[in-house]
Coordinates of C-alpha atoms and ligand atoms in Angstrom, one line a residue:
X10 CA -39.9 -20.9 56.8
X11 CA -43.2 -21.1 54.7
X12 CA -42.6 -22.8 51.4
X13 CA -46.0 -22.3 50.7
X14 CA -45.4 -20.8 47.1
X15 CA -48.4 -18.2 46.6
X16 CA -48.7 -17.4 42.5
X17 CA -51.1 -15.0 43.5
X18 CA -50.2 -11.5 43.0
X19 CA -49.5 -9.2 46.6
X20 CA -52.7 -7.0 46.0
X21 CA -53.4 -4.4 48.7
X22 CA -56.5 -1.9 48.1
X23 CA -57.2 1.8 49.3
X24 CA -59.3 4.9 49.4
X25 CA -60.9 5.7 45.9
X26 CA -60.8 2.4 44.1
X27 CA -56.7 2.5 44.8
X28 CA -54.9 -0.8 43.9
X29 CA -51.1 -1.7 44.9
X30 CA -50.5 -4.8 42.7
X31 CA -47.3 -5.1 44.5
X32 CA -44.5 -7.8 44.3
X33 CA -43.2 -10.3 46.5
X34 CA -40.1 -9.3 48.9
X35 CA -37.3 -12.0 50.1
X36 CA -39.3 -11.6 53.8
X37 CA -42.6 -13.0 52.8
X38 CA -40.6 -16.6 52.5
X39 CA -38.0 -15.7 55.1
X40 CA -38.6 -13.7 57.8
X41 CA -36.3 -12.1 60.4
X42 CA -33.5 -10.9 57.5
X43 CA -31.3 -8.7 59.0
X44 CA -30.7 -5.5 57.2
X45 CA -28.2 -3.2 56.8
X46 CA -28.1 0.5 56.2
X47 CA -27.9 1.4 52.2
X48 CA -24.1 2.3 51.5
X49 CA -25.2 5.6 49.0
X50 CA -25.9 7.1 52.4
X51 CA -22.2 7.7 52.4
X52 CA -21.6 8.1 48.9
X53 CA -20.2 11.5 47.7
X54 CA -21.9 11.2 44.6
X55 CA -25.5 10.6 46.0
X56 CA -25.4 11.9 49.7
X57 CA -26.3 15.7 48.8
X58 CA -29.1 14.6 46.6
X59 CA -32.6 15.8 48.5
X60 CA -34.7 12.7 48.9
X61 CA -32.7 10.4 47.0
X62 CA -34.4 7.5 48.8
X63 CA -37.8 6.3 47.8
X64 CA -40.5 6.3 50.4
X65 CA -41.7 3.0 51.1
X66 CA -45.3 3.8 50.1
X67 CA -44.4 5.8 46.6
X68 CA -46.4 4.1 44.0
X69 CA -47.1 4.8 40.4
X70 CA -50.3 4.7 38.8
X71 CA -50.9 2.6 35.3
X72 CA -53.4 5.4 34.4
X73 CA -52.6 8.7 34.3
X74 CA -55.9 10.1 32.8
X75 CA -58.7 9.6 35.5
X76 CA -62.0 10.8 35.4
X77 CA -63.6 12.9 38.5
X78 CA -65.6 10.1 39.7
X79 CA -63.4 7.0 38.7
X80 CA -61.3 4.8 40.6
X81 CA -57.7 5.4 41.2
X82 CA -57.4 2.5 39.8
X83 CA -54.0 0.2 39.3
X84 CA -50.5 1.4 40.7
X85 CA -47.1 -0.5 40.7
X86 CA -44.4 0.2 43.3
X87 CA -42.1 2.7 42.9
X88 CA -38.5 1.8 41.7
X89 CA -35.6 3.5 43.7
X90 CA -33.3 3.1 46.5
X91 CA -34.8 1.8 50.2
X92 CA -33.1 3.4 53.4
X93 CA -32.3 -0.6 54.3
X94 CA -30.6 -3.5 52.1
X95 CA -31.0 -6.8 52.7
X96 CA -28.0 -7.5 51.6
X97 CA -24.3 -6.9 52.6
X98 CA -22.2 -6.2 50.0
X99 CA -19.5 -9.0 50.4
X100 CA -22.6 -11.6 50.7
X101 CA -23.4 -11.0 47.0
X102 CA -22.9 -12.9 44.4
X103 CA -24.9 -11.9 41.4
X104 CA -25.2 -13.5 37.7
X105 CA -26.5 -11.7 34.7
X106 CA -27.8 -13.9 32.0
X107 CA -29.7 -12.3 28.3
X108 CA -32.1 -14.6 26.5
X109 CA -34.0 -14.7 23.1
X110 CA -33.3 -11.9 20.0
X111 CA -31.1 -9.4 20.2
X112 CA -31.9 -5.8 21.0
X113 CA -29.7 -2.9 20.6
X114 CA -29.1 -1.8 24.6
X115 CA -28.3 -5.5 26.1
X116 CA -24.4 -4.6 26.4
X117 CA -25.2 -1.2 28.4
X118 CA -28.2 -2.7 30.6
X119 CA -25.2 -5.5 31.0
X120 CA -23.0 -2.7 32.0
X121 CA -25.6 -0.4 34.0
X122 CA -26.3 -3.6 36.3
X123 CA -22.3 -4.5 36.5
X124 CA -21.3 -1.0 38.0
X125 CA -24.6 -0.2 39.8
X126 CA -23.2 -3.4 41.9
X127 CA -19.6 -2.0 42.0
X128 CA -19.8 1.7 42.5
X129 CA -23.2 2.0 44.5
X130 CA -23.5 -1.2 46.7
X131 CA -19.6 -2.0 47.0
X132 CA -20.4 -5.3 45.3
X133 CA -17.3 -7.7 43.5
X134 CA -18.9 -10.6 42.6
X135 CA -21.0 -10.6 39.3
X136 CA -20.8 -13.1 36.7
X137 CA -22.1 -13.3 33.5
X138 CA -23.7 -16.7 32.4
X139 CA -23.3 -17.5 28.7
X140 CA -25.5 -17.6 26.3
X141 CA -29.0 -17.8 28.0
X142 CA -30.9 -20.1 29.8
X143 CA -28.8 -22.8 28.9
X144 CA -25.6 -21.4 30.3
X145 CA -26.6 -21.7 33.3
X146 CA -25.8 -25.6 33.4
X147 CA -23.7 -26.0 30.3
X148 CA -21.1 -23.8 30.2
X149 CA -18.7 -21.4 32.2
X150 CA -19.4 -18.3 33.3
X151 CA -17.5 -15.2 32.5
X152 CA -16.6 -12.7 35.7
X153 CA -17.7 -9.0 35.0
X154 CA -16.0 -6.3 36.4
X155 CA -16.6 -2.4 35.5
X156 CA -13.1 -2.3 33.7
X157 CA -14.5 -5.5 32.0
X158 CA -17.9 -4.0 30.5
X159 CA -16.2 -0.3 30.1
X160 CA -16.8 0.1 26.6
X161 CA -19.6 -2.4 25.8
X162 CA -22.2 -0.2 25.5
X163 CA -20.5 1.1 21.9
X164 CA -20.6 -2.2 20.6
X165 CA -24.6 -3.9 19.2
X166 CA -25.2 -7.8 20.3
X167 CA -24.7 -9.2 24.1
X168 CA -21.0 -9.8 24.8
X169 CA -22.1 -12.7 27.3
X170 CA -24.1 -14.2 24.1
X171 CA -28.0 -15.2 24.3
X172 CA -29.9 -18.8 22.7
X173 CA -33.3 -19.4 22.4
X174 CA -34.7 -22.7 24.1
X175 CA -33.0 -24.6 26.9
X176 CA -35.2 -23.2 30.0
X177 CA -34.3 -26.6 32.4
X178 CA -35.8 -25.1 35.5
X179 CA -34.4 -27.8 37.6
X180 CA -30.7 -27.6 36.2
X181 CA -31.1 -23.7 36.0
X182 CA -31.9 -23.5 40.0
X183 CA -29.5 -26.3 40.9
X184 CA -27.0 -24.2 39.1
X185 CA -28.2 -20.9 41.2
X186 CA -27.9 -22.8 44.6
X187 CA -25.0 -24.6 43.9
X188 CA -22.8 -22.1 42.6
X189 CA -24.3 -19.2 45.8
X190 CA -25.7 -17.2 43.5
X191 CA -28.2 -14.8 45.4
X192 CA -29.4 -12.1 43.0
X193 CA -30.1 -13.3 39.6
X194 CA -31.0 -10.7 36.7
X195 CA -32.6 -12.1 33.4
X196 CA -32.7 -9.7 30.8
X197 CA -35.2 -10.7 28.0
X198 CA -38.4 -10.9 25.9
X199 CA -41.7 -12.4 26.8
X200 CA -40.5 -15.8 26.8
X201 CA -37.3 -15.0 29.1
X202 CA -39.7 -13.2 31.2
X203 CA -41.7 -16.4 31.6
X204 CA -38.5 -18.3 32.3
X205 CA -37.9 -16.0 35.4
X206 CA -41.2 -16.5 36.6
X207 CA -40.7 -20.5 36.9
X208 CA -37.0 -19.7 38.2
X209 CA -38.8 -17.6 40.9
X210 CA -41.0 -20.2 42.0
X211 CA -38.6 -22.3 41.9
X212 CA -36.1 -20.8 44.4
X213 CA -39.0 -19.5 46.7
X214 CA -40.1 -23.3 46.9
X215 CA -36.6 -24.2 47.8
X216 CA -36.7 -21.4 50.5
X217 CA -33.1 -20.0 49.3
X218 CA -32.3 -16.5 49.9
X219 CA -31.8 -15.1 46.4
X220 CA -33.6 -13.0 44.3
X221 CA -34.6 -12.9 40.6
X222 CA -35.3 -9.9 39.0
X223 CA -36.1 -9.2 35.0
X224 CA -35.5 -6.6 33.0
X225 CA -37.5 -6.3 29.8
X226 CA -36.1 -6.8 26.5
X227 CA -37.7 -6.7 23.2
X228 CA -37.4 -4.9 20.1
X229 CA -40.6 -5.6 18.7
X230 CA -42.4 -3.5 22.1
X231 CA -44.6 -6.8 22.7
X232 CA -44.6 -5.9 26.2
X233 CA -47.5 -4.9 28.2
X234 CA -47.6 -2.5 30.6
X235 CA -44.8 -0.5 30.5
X236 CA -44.4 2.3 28.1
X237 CA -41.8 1.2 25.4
X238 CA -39.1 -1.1 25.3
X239 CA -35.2 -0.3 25.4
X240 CA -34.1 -0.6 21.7
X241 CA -37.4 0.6 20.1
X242 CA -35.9 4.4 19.3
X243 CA -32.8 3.2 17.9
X244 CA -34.1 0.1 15.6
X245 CA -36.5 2.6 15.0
X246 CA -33.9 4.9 13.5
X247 CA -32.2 2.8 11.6
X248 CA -35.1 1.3 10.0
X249 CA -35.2 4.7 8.4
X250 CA -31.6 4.2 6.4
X251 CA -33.9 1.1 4.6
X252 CA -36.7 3.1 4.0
X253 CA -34.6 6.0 2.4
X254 CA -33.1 3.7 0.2
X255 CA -36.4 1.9 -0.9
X256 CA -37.7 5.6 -1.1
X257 CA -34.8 6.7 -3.6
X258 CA -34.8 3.4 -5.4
X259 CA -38.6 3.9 -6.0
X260 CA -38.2 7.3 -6.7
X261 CA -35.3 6.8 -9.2
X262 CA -37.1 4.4 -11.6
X263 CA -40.5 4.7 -13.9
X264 CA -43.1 3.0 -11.5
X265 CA -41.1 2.4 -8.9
X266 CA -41.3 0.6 -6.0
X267 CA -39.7 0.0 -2.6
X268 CA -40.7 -2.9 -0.3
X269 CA -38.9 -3.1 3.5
X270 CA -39.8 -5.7 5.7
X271 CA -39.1 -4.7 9.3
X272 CA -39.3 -6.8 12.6
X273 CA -42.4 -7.5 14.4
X274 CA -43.7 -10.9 14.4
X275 CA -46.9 -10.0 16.2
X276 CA -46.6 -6.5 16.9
X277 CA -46.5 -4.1 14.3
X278 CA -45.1 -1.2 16.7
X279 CA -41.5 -0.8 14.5
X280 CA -43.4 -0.8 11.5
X281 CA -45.9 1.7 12.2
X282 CA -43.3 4.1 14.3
X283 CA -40.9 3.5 11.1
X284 CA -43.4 4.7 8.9
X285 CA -44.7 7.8 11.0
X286 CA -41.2 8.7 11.5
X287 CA -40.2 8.7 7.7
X288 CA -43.4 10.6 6.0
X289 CA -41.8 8.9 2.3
X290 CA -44.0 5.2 2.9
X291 CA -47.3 5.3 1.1
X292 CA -48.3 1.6 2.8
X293 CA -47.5 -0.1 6.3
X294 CA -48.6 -3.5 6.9
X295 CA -48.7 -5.0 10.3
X296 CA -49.9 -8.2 12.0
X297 CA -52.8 -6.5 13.8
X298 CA -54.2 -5.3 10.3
X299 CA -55.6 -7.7 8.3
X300 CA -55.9 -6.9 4.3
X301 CA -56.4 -8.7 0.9
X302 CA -55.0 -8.3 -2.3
X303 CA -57.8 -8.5 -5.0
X304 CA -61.0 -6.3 -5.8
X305 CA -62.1 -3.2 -4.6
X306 CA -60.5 -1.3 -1.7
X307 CA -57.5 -4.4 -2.0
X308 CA -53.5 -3.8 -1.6
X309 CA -53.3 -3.8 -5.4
X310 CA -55.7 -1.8 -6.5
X311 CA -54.2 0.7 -4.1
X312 CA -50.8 0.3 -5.1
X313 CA -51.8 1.0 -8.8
X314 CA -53.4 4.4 -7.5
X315 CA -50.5 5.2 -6.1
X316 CA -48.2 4.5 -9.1
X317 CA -50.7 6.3 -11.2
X318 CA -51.0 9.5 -9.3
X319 CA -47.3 9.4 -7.7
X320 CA -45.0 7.3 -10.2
X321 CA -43.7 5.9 -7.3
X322 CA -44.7 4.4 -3.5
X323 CA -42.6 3.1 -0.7
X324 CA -44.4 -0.1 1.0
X325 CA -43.2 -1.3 5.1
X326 CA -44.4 -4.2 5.9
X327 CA -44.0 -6.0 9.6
X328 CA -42.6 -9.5 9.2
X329 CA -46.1 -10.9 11.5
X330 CA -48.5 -9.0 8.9
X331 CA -50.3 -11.1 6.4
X332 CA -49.4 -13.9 7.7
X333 CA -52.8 -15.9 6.9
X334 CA -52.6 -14.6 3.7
X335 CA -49.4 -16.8 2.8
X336 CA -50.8 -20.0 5.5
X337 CA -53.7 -19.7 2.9
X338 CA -51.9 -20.5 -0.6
X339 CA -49.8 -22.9 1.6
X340 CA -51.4 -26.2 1.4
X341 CA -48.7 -27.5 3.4
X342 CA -48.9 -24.7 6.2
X343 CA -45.6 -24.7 8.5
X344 CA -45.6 -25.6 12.2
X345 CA -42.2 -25.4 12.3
X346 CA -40.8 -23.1 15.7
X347 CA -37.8 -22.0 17.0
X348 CA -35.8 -23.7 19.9
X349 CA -38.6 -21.4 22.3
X350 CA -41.6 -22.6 20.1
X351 CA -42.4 -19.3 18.3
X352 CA -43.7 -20.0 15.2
X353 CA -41.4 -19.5 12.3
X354 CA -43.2 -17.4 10.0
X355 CA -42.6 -17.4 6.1
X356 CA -41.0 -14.1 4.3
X357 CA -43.9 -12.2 3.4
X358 CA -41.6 -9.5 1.9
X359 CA -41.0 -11.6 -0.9
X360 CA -44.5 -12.9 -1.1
X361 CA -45.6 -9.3 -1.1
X362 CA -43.3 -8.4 -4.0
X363 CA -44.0 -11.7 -6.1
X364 CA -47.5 -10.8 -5.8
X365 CA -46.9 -7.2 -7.1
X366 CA -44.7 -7.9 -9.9
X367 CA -47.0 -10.9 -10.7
X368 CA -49.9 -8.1 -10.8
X369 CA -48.4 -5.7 -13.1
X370 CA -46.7 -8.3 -15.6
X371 CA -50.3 -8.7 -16.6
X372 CA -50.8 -4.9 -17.2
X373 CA -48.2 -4.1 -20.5
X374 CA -48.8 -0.4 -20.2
X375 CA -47.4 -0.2 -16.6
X376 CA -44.3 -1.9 -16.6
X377 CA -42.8 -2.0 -12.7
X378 CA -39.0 -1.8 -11.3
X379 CA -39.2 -3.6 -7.3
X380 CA -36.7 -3.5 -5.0
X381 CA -37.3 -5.7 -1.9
X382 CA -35.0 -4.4 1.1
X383 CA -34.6 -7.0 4.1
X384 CA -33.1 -4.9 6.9
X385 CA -34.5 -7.4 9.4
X386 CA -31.5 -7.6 11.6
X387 CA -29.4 -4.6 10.7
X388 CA -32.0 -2.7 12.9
X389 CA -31.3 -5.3 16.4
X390 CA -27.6 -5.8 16.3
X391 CA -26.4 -1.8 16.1
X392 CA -25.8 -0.3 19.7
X393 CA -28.3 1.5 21.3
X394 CA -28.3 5.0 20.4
X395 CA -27.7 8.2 23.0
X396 CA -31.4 7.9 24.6
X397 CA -31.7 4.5 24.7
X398 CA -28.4 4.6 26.5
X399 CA -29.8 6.7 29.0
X400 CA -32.7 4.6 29.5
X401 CA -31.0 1.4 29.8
X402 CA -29.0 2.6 32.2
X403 CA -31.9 4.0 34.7
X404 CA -33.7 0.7 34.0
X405 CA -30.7 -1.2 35.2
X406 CA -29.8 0.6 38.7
X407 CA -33.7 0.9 39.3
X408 CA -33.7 -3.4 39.2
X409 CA -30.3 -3.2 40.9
X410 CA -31.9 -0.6 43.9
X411 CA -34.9 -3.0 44.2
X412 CA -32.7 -6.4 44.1
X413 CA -30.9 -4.6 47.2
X414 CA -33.6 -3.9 48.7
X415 CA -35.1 -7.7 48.7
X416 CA -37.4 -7.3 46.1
X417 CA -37.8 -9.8 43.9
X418 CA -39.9 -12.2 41.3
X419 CA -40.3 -8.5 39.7
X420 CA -39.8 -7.1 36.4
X421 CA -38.3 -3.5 36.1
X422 CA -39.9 -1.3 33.7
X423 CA -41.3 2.1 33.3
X424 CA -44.5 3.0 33.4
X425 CA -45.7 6.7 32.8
X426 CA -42.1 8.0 32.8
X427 CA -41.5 6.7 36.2
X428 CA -39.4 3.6 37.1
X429 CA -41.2 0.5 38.7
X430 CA -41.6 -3.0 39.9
X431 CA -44.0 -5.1 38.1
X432 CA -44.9 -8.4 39.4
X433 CA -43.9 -10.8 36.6
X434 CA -47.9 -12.4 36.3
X435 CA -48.3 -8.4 34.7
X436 CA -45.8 -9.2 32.7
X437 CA -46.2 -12.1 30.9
X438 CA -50.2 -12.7 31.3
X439 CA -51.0 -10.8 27.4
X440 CA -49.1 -9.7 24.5
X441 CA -48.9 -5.7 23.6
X442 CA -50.4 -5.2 20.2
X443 CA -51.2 -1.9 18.0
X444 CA -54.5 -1.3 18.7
X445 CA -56.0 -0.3 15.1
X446 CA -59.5 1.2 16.7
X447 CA -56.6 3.9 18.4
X448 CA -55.5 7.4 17.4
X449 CA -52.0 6.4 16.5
X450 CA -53.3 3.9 13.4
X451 CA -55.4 6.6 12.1
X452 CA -52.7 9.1 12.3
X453 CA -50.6 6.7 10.3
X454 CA -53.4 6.3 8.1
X455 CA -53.6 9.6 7.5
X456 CA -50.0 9.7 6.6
X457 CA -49.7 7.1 4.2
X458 CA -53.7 7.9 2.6
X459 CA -53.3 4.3 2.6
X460 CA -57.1 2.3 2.9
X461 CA -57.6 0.4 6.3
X462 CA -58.9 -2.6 4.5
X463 CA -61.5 -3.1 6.8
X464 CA -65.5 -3.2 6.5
X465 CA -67.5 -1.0 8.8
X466 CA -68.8 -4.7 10.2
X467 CA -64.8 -5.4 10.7
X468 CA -64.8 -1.7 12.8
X469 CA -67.3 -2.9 14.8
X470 CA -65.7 -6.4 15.5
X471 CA -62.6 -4.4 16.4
X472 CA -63.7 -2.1 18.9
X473 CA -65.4 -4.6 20.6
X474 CA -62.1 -6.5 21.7
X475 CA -60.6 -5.7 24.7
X476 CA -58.0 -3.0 24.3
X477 CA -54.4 -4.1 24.2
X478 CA -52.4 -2.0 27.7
X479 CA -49.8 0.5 26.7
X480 CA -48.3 3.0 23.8
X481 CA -45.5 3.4 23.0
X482 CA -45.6 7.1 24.1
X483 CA -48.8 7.7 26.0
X484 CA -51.3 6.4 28.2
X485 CA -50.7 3.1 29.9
X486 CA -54.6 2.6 30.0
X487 CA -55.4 1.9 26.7
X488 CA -53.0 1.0 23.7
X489 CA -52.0 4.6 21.8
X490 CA -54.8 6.7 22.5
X491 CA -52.9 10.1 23.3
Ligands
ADP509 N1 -43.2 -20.4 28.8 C1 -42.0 -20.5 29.1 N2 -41.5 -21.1 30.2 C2 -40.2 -21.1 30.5 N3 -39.2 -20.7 29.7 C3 -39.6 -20.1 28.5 C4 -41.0 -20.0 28.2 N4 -41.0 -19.4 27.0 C5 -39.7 -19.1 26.6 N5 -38.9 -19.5 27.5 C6 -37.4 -19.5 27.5 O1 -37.0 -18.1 27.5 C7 -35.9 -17.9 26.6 C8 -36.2 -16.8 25.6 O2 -37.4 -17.0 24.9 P1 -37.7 -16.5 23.5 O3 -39.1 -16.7 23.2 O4 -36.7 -17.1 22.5 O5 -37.2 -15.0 23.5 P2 -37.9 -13.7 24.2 O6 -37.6 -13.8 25.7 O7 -37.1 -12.6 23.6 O8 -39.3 -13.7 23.9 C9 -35.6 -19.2 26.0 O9 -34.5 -19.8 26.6 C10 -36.9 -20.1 26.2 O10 -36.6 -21.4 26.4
FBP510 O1 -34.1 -15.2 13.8 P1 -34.2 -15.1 15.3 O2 -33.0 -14.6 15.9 O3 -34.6 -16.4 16.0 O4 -35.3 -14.1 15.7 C1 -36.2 -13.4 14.9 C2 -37.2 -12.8 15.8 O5 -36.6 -12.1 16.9 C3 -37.2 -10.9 17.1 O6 -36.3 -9.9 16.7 C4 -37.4 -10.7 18.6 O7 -38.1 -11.7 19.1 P2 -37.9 -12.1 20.7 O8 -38.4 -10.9 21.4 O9 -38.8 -13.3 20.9 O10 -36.5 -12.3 21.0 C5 -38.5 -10.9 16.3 O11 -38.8 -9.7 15.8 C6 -38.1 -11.9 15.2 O12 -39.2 -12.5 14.7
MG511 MG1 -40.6 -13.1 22.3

């Protein structure tokens, strides 16, 4: 058995500049696995479907626009059913754990992955460990079955619970081995995604037969690679209930103003789709976008155009955005984090409306009516809506197809409308950011009329970074240039 733990990523190259960044596979640490035939061969449902199996060599490319000349460039494998499993259905014993902030979809991924084991694979043992990482060594675990998770999908939050903190990679694998747990999936964010990676090593190092698979999880789309996050649509949605009411607030009062604050500590995607979406905001502010206050071309200067011209203006701003601005006045700036050691970052909703009204109480002749809305998590803990449904539930029987099939330290997630598996380094090696030097920032620019706060020299400065990897609805190359 070679416990020789490669961190390296399984690269294999081709014709025209092709690139497989594949993942690793339960046989590259254990050879000789026997392998059995895959059980939807006999399955009414799935038998009469024409090449329902994926080939072994399908592969998806991360760039769909190519030039003549240019290389194929990168390509992830294929998610789907194999012809073989490596695993026989009453050898499994599968655990399902959710970690970090909540996301409207966990309880139907949950569900997807519980009767994906049940109905296609003929699998009966699944447990659910509770609340995170740390349930794992600290708590019981709670048995799913299909009639179990039925309903769960109609309900917002994770019925087996989730915590921030408590990754104990030694107690988390002792747990795995002791208990004969052999397919692990870890639904979460960055951080969770991280997690699995040590948990991967970990299990490869100790040579044990069991697979760990993520699924990506975050509402704020801080994911790279793959094209949008499950959740994103529907907390997208119901941001819009906060921004109608901050839009008929405004629009109800002599200068009025409506201020939303909506998730996205250092990705501004919610905002800026919010804000598209509703056509009533006249301002969004997000992390990637710095701007100032004071002076020409500043936020107030603006917002007094705005009043003046409109009597009225709708303001979204990301909770990440500005955040300098408020370290700044802050002699004392906060380190404090979370139990996962984000940064806890100060309300700059409120610092944004204090600054406002402060603003205009110096200005008799333009007296000011504010109403701050904090929808912050009303838009994670609804249920998914009907397409993020859908979603979820193709994302959870792809990771359940390639867990079967002996895949594993992989990440499911789709990339240019097709399912794959994404070796977790992919993952979890950058942050996705709005990239303001794209199309999609100077379409909501456009929207709003709203300055970009930045110098030509600041343009420059921009463009010259290196561009963030995915949209949420385009492109994987480059970050929302469709
Ligand atoms: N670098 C890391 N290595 C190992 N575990 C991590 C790492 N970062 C975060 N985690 C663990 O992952 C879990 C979720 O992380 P968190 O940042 O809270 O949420 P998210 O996964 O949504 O980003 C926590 O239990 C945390 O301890
Ligand atoms: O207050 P909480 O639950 O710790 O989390 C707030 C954070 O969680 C999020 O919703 C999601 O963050 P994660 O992806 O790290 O879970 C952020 O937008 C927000 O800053
Ligand atoms: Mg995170």
């Amino acid at each position: 058995m070679d416990n020789n733990i490669s961190c390296q990523m399984k690269v294999e190259t081709g014709e025209a500049g092709y690139v497989l960044e594949d993942v690793p596979h339960l046989t590259d640490y254990i050879p000789d696995l026997p392998t059995y035939p895959n059980p939807l061969r006999s399955n009414p449902a799935y038998s009469v479907v024409k090449q329902y199996f994926v080939d072994a060599d399908d592969t998806v490319p991360q760039k769909v626009v190519v030039h003549k000349d240019g290389p194929r460039g990168i390509h992830f494998r294929r998610a789907g059913p194999r012809q073989r499993v490596y695993f026989a259905p009453d050898e499994v014993h599968a655990a399902i754990v959710t970690c970090g902030g909540l996301c409207p979809g966990l309880n139907t991924v949950i569900r997807e992955i519980v009767c994906a084991l049940y109905h296609m694979y003929g699998v009966t043992r699944v447990l659910g460990i509770d609340g995170g990482y740390r349930g794992f060594y600290s708590k019981n675990t709670i048995t799913l079955t299909p009639k179990f998770v039925n309903d769960i999908h109609k309900r917002g939050g994770t019925i087996i619970g989730t915590s921030r903190g408590g990754h104990d990679k030694p107690k988390i694998v002792d747990s795995i081995q002791d208990r004969g747990i052999n397919q692990v999936y870890i639904i979460g964010g960055d951080g969770t995604q991280k997690g699995a990676a040590v948990i991967y090593q970990e299990v490869r190092r100790r040579g044990l037969k069991a697979v760990v698979a993520g699924i990506p999880k975050t509402i704020d789309n801080d994911i790279p690679v793959i094209d949008k996050s499950f959740g994103f649509d529907t907390a997208v949605e119901e941001a819009q209930r906060a921004i109608n009411a901050a839009h008929v607030e405004a629009e109800s009062a002599e200068n009025g103003i409506g201020v939303v604050k909506l998730m996205g500590r250092y990705s501004g995607f919610i905002a800026m789709y919010a804000t598209l979406a509703s056509r009533d905001v006249d301002l969004c502010l997000i992390p990637e976008s710095p701007f100032y206050l004071e002076g020409e071309g500043g936020l107030l200067e603006y917002v007094e155009k705005r009043l003046k011209d409109d009597g009225h203006m709708v303001i979204v701003v990301a909770e990440g955005a500005g955040q300098e601005l408020l370290a700044a006045e802050n002699s004392k700036t906060t380190t404090a984090q979370d139990a996962s050691g984000n940064k806890l970052l100060q309300d700059v909703g409120l610092w944004l409306s204090d600054k406002i009204k402060a603003h205009f109480a110096k200005i008799p002749s333009m007296p000011i009516t504010l109403k701050y809305i904090d929808p912050t998590y009303m838009i994670r803990a609804v249920p998914s809506n009907a397409s993020d449904n859908v979603y979820c539930t193709l994302l959870a029987q792809s990771c359940v197809h390639g867990v079967m099939a002996g895949y594993t330290g992989f990440t499911s997630g789709l990339v240019n409308g097709r399912q794959t598996y994404i070796p977790f380094n992919r993952i979890t090696e950058k942050q996705n950011n709005v990239v303001i030097t794209d199309r999609m920032w100077a379409r909501l620019l456009s929207s709003t009329n709203q300055p970009s706060f930045l110098g030509p020299k600041d343009v420059c400065e921009f463009k010259k970074q290196e561009p963030a990897t995915q949209s949420v609805d385009g492109d994987n190359s480059k970050a929302n240039d469709i």
